[in-house]
Short mmCIF file of C-alpha atoms in Angstrom, two decimals:
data_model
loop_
_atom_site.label_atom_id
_atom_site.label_comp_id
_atom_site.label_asym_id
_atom_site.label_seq_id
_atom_site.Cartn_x
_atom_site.Cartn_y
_atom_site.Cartn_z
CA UNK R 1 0.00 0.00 0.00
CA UNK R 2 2.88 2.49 1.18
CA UNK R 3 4.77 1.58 -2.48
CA UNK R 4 1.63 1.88 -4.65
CA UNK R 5 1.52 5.56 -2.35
CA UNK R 6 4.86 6.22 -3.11
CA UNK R 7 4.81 5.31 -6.51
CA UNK R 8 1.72 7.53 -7.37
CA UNK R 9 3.23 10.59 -5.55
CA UNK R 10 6.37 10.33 -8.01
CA UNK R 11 3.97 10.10 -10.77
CA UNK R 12 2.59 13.32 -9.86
CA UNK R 13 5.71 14.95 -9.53
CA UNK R 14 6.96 14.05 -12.90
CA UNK R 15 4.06 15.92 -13.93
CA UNK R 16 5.45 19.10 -12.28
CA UNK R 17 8.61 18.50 -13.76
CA UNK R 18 7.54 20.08 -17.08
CA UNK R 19 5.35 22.63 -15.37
CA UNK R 20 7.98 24.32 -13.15
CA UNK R 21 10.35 24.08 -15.96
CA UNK R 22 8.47 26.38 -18.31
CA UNK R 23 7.10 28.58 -15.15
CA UNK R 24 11.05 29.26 -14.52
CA UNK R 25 12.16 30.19 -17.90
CA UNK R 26 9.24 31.93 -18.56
CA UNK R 27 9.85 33.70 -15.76
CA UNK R 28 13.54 34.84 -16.92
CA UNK R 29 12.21 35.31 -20.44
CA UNK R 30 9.72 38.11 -19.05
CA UNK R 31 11.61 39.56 -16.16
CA UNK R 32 9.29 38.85 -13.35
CA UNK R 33 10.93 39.38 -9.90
CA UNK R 34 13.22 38.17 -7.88
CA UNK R 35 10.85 36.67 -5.38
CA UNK R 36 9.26 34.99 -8.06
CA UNK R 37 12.22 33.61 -9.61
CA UNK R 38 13.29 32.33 -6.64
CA UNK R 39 10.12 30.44 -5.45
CA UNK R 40 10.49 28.67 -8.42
CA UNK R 41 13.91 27.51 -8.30
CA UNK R 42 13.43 26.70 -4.92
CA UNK R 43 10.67 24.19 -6.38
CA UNK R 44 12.88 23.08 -8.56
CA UNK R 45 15.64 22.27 -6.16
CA UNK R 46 13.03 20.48 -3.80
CA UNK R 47 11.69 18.12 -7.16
CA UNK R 48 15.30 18.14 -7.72
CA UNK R 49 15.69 17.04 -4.11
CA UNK R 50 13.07 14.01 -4.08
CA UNK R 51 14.60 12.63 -7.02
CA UNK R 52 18.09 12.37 -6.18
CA UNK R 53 17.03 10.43 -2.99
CA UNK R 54 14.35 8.28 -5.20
CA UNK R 55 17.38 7.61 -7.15
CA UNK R 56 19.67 6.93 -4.19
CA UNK R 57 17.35 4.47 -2.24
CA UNK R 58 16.42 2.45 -6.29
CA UNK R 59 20.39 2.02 -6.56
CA UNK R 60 20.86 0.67 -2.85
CA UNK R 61 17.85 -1.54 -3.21
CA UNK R 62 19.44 -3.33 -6.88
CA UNK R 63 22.89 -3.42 -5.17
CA UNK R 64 21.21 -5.48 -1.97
CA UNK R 65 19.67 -7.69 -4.57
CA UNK R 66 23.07 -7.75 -6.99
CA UNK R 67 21.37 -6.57 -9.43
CA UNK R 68 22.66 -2.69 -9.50
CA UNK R 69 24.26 -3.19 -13.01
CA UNK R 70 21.03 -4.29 -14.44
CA UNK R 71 19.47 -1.08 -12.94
CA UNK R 72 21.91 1.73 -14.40
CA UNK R 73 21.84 -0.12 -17.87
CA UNK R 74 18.38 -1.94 -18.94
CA UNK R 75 16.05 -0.15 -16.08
CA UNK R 76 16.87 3.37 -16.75
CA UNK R 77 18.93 3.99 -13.67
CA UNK R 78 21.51 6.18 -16.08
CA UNK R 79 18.56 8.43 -16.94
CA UNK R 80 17.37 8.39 -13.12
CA UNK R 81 20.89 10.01 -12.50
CA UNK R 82 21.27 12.65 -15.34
CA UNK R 83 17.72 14.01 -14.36
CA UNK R 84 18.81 14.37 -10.66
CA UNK R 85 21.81 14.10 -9.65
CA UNK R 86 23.90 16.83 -11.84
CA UNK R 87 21.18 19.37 -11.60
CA UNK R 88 20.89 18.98 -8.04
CA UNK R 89 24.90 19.00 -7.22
CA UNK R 90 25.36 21.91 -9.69
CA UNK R 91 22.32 24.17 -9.58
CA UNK R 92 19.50 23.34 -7.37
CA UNK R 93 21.73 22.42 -4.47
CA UNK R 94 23.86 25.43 -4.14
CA UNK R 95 20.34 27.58 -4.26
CA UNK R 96 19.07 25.55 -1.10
CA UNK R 97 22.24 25.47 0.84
CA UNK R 98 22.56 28.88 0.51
CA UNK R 99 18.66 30.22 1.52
CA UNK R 100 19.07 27.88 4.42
CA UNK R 101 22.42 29.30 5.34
CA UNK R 102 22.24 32.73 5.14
CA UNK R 103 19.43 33.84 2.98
CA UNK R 104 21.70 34.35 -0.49
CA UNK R 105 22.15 32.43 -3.51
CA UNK R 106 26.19 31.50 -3.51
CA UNK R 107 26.67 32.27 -7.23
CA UNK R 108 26.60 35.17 -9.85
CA UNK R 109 28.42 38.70 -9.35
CA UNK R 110 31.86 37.18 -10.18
CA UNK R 111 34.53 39.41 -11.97
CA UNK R 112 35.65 36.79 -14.51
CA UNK R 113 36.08 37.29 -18.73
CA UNK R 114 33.17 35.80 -19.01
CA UNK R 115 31.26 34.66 -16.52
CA UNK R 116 27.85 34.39 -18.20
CA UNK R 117 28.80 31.72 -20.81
CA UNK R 118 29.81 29.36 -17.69
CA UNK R 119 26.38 30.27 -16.53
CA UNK R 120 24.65 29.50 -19.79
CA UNK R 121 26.60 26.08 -19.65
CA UNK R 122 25.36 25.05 -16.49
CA UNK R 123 21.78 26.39 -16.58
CA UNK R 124 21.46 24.09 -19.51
CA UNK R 125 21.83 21.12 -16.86
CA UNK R 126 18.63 22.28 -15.87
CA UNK R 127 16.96 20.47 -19.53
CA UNK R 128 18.53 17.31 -18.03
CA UNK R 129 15.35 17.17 -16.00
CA UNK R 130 13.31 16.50 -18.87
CA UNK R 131 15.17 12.96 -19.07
CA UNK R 132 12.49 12.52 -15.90
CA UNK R 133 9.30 12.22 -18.59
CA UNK R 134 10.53 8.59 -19.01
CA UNK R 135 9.39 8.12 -15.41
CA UNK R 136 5.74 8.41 -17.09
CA UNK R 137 6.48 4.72 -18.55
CA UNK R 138 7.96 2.75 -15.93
CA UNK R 139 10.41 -0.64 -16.74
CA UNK R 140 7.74 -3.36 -16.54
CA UNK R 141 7.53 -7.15 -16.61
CA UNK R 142 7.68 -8.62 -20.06
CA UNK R 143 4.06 -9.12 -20.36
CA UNK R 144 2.07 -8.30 -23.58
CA UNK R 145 -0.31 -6.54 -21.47
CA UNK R 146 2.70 -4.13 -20.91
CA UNK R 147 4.37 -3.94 -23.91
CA UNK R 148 2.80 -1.12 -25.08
CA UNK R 149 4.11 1.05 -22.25
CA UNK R 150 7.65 -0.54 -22.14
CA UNK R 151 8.20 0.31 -26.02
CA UNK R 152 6.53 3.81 -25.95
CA UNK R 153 9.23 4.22 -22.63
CA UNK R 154 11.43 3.43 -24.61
CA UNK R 155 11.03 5.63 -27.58
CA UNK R 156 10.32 8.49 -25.16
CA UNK R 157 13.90 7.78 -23.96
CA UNK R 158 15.60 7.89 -27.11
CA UNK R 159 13.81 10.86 -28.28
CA UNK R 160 14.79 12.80 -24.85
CA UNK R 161 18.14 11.83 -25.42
CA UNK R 162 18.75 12.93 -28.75
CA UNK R 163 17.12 16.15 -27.98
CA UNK R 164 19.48 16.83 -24.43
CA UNK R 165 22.61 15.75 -26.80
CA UNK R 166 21.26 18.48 -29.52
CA UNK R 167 20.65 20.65 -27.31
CA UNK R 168 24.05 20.46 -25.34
CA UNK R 169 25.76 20.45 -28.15
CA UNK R 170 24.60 24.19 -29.50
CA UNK R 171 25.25 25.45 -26.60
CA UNK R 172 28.82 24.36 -26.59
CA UNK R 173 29.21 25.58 -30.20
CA UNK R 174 28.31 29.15 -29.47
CA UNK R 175 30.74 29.29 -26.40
CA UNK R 176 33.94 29.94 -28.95
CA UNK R 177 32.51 32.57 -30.85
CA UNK R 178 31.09 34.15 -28.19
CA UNK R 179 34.65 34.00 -25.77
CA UNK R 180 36.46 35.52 -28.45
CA UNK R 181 33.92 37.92 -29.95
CA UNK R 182 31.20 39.18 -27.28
CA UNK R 183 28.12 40.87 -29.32
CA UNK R 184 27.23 42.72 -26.71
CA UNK R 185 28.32 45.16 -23.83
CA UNK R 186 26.83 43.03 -21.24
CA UNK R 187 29.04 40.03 -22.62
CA UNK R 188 32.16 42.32 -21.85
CA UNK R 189 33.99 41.65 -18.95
CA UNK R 190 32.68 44.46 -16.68
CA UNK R 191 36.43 45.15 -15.54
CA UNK R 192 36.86 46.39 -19.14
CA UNK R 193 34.07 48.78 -18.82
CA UNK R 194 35.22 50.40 -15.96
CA UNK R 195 38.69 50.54 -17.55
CA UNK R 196 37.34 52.33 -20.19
CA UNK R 197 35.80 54.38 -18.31
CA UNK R 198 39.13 55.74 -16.37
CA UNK R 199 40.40 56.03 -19.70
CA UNK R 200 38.09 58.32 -20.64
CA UNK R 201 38.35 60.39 -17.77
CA UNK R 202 42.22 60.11 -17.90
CA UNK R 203 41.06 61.66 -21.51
CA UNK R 204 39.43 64.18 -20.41
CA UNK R 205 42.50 65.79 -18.76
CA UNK R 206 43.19 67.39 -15.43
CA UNK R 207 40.87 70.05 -13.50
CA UNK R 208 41.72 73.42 -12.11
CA UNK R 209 39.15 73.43 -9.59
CA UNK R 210 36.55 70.62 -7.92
CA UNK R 211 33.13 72.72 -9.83
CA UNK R 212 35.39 71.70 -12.62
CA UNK R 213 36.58 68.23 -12.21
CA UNK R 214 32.89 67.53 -11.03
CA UNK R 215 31.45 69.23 -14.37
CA UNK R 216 34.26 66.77 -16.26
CA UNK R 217 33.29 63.72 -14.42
CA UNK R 218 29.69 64.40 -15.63
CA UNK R 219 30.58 64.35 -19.05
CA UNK R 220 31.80 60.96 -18.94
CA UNK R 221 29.51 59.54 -17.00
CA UNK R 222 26.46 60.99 -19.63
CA UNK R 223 29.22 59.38 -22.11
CA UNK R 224 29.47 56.01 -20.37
CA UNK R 225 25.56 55.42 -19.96
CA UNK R 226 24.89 56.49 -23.50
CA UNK R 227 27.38 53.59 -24.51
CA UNK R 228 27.04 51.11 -22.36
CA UNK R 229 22.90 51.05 -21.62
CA UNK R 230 22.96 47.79 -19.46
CA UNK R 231 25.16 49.85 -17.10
CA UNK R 232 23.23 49.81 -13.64
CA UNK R 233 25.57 52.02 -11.31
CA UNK R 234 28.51 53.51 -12.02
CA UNK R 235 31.01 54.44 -8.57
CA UNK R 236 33.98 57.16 -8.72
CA UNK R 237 35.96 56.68 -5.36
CA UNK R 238 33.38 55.01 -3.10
CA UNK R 239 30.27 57.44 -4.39
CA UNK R 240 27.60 56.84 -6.63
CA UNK R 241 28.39 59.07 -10.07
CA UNK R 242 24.90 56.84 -11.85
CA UNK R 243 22.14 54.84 -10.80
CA UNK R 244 19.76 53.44 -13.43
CA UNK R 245 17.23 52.72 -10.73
CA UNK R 246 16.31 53.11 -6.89
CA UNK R 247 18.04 50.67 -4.38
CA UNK R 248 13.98 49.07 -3.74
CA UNK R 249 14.05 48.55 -7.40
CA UNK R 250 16.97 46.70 -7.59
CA UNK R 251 16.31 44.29 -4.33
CA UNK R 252 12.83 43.57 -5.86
CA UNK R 253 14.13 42.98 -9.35
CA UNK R 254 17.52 41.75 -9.08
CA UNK R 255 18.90 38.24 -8.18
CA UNK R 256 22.47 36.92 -7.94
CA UNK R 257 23.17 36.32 -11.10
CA UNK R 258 21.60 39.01 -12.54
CA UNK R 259 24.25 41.59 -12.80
CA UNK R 260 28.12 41.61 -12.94
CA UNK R 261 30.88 43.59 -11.11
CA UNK R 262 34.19 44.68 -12.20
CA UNK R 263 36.62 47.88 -11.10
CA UNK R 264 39.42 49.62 -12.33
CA UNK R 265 40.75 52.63 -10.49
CA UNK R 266 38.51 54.54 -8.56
CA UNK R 267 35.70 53.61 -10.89
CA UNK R 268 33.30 50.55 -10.10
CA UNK R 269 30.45 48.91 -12.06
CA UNK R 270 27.56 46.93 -12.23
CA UNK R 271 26.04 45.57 -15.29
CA UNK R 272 22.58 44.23 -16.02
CA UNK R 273 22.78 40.89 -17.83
CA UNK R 274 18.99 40.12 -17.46
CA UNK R 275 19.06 39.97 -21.23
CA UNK R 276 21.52 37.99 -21.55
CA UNK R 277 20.07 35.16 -19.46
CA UNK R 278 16.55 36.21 -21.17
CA UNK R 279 18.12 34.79 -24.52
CA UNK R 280 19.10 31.80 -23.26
CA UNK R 281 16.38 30.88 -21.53
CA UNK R 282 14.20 31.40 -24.55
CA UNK R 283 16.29 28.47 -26.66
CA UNK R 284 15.87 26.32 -23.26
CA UNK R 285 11.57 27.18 -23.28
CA UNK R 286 11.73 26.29 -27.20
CA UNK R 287 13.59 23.09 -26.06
CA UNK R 288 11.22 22.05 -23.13
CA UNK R 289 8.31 22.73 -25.55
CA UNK R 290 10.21 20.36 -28.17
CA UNK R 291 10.26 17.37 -25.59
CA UNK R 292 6.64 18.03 -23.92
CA UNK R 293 5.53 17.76 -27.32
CA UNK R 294 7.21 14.95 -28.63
CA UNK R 295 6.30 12.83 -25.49
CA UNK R 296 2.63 13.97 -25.34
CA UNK R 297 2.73 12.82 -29.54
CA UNK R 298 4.42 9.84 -29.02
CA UNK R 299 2.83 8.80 -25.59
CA UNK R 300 -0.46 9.84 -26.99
CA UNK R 301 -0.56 9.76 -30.62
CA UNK R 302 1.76 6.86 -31.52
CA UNK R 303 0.85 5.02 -28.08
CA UNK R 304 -2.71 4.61 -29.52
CA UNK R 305 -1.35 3.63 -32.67
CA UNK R 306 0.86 0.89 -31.33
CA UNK R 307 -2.00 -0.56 -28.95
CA UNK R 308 -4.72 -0.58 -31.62
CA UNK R 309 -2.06 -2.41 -34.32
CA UNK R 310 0.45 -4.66 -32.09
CA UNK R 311 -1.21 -4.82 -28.42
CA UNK R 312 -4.51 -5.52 -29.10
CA UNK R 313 -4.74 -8.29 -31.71
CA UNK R 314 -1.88 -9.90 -29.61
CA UNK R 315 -4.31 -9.65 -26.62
CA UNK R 316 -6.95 -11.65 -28.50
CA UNK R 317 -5.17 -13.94 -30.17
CA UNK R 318 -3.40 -14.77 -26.41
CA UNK R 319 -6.78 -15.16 -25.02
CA UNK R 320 -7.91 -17.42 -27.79
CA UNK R 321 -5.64 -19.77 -27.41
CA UNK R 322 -5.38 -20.02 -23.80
CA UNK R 323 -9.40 -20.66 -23.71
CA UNK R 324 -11.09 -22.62 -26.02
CA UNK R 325 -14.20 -20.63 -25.80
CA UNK R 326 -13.17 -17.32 -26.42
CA UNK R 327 -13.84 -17.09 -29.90
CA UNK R 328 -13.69 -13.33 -30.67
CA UNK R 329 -11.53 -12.78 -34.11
CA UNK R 330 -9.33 -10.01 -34.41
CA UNK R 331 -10.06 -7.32 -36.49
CA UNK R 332 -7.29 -6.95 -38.99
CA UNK R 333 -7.16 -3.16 -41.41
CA UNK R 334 -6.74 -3.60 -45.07
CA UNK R 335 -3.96 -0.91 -44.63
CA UNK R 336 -2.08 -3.59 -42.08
CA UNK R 337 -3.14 -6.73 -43.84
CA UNK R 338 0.58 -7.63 -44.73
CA UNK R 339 1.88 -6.58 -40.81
CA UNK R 340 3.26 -9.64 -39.47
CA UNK R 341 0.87 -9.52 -36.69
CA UNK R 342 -1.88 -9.44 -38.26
CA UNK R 343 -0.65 -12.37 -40.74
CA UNK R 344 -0.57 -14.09 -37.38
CA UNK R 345 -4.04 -12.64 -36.55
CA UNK R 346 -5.31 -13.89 -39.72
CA UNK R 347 -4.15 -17.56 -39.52
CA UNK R 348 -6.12 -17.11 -35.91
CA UNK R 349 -9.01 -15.92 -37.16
CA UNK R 350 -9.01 -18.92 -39.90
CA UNK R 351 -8.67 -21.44 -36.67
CA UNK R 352 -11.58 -19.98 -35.04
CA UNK R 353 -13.74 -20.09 -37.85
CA UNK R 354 -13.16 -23.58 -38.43
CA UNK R 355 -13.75 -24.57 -34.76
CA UNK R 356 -16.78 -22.38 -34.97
CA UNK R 357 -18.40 -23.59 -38.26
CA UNK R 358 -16.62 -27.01 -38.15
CA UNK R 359 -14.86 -26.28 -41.28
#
């Protein structure tokens, strides 16, 4: 009772799976809040959370039985690990560790060249949970009642699989170009952008007076936003010279990850890369969209196919012969006449006749 309880709760959360994947990037894609944002990855770390230790507890069982090879390979334990275990260690796991720590999100404003293509790498992981959807066609017995569901499984695997590996591998392809030629200001490392902007008030020469120097620093600062409109604030010595926003905006709107710091001199920035991330999450929403669909056409569409053409006659023609007086024939589709199972079904439905009619 507990296992057919446990069993129907993971079936559940599968569902969610898809749900909270497209609620998140949608959610990047439109620039809700913060506190949005983060109830949702905080979702996704607890589904995250559930499935690592569902995964955990299957691999301990099939090792106390000897069977934990069979698991990994022929009963989908690989695919139990890929849609937990990577995005948990990587992504979901740091985000709960650090709420429950100290109320922050351990990743984001780093200083590096380029910071956001390691983030675009690893928030890909987060498509890895799609490999979960095979979860909605379990390994079963080798029983013709359930063959339908263990060969729709597996097609639902395959087709996952070849999407993650497509998907994975465009992302990797853009990192190159994109490392050595950034399209975009927020793609430069914000270190440069503060060097150029002592350069340009180096530039701008020295001043006789502070109404002056203040007047000069001005000029570059109207200078720097006009080129650089992702800049958020803009520091000279410890002072704000440029705010895009007010300080409530930004703690409503703003997440780690959301903006990058860099310094040169006396001058300090931070950049918005909101759009950045908003890019990338719309290639990962097409993706989830791509898999949904293909599972809800093959689980659906082709499923019903593959029951009413290879389940079903096999179900009457196993009945048939394991009781005499079960003498239903199978229906067999001019378009399928020349399937193999239905050459079968019609060899059965010529033994029934003749038991029927004594022919």
């Amino acid at each position: 009772m507990i296992r057919k309880a446990i069993h129907r709760l993971l079936f559940v959360l599968v569902l969610l799976v898809p749900l909270q994947l497209l609620l998140q990037e949608g959610a990047i894609l439109f620039g809700r809040p913060w506190s949005e944002r983060l109830m949702l990855l905080l979702l996704g770390g607890a589904l995250d959370l559930v499935f690592v230790v569902d995964f955990v507890v299957r691999l301990y069982l099939s090792m106390i039985r000897r069977r934990g090879i069979a698991y990994l390979a022929k009963r989908r334990g690989w695919a139990d690990f890929l849609g937990s275990v990577p995005v948990f260690v990587f992504l979901s796991g740091p985000v709960l560790f650090g709420i429950l720590a100290g109320g922050s999100v351990p990743f984001g404003s780093g200083q590096l060249l380029h910071p956001l293509l390691t983030a675009r790498l690893l928030q890909s992981l987060y498509l890895l949970r799609l490999l979960r959807l095979w979860k909605l066609f379990p390994p079963v017995t080798p029983r013709i009642s359930d063959m339908r569901r263990r060969h729709i499984g597996r097609l639902v695997g395959l087709f996952l699989s070849a999407v993650l590996v497509a998907a994975f591998a465009l992302t990797l392809s853009t990192v190159p170009q994109q490392a050595l030629l950034p399209q975009s200001a927020a793609l430069a490392s914000p270190s440069e952008i503060a060097q150029n902007i002592s350069d340009i008030a180096r530039a701008a020469g020295g001043a006789a007076d502070d109404r002056t120097a203040a007047l000069r620093r001005s000029a570059v600062v109207r200078q720097v936003v006009e080129a650089n409109p992702a800049l958020l604030v803009l520091r000279h010595a410890g002072r704000t010279s440029y705010t895009q926003m007010s300080n409530d905006r930004y703690r409503a709107d703003f997440g780690p990850g959301d903006y990058l710091y860099g310094v040169s001199g006396d001058y300090s920035v931070f950049v918005d890369v909101r759009d950045f991330h908003a890019g990338s999450a719309t290639a990962r929403l097409q993706i989830v969209l791509v898999g949904i669909l293909g599972v809800i056409l093959i689980g659906g569409v082709y499923g019903k196919h593959f029951a009413s053409t290879v389940r079903d006659p096999l179900r009457i023609v196993q009945r048939g012969l394991a009781d005499p007086s079960y003498t239903l024939p199978v229906h067999i589709p001019s378009g399928y006449a020349q399937d193999e199972v239905f050459r079968v079904a019609e060899h059965y439905n010529t033994g029934i006749s003749r038991d029927r009619y004594g022919n």
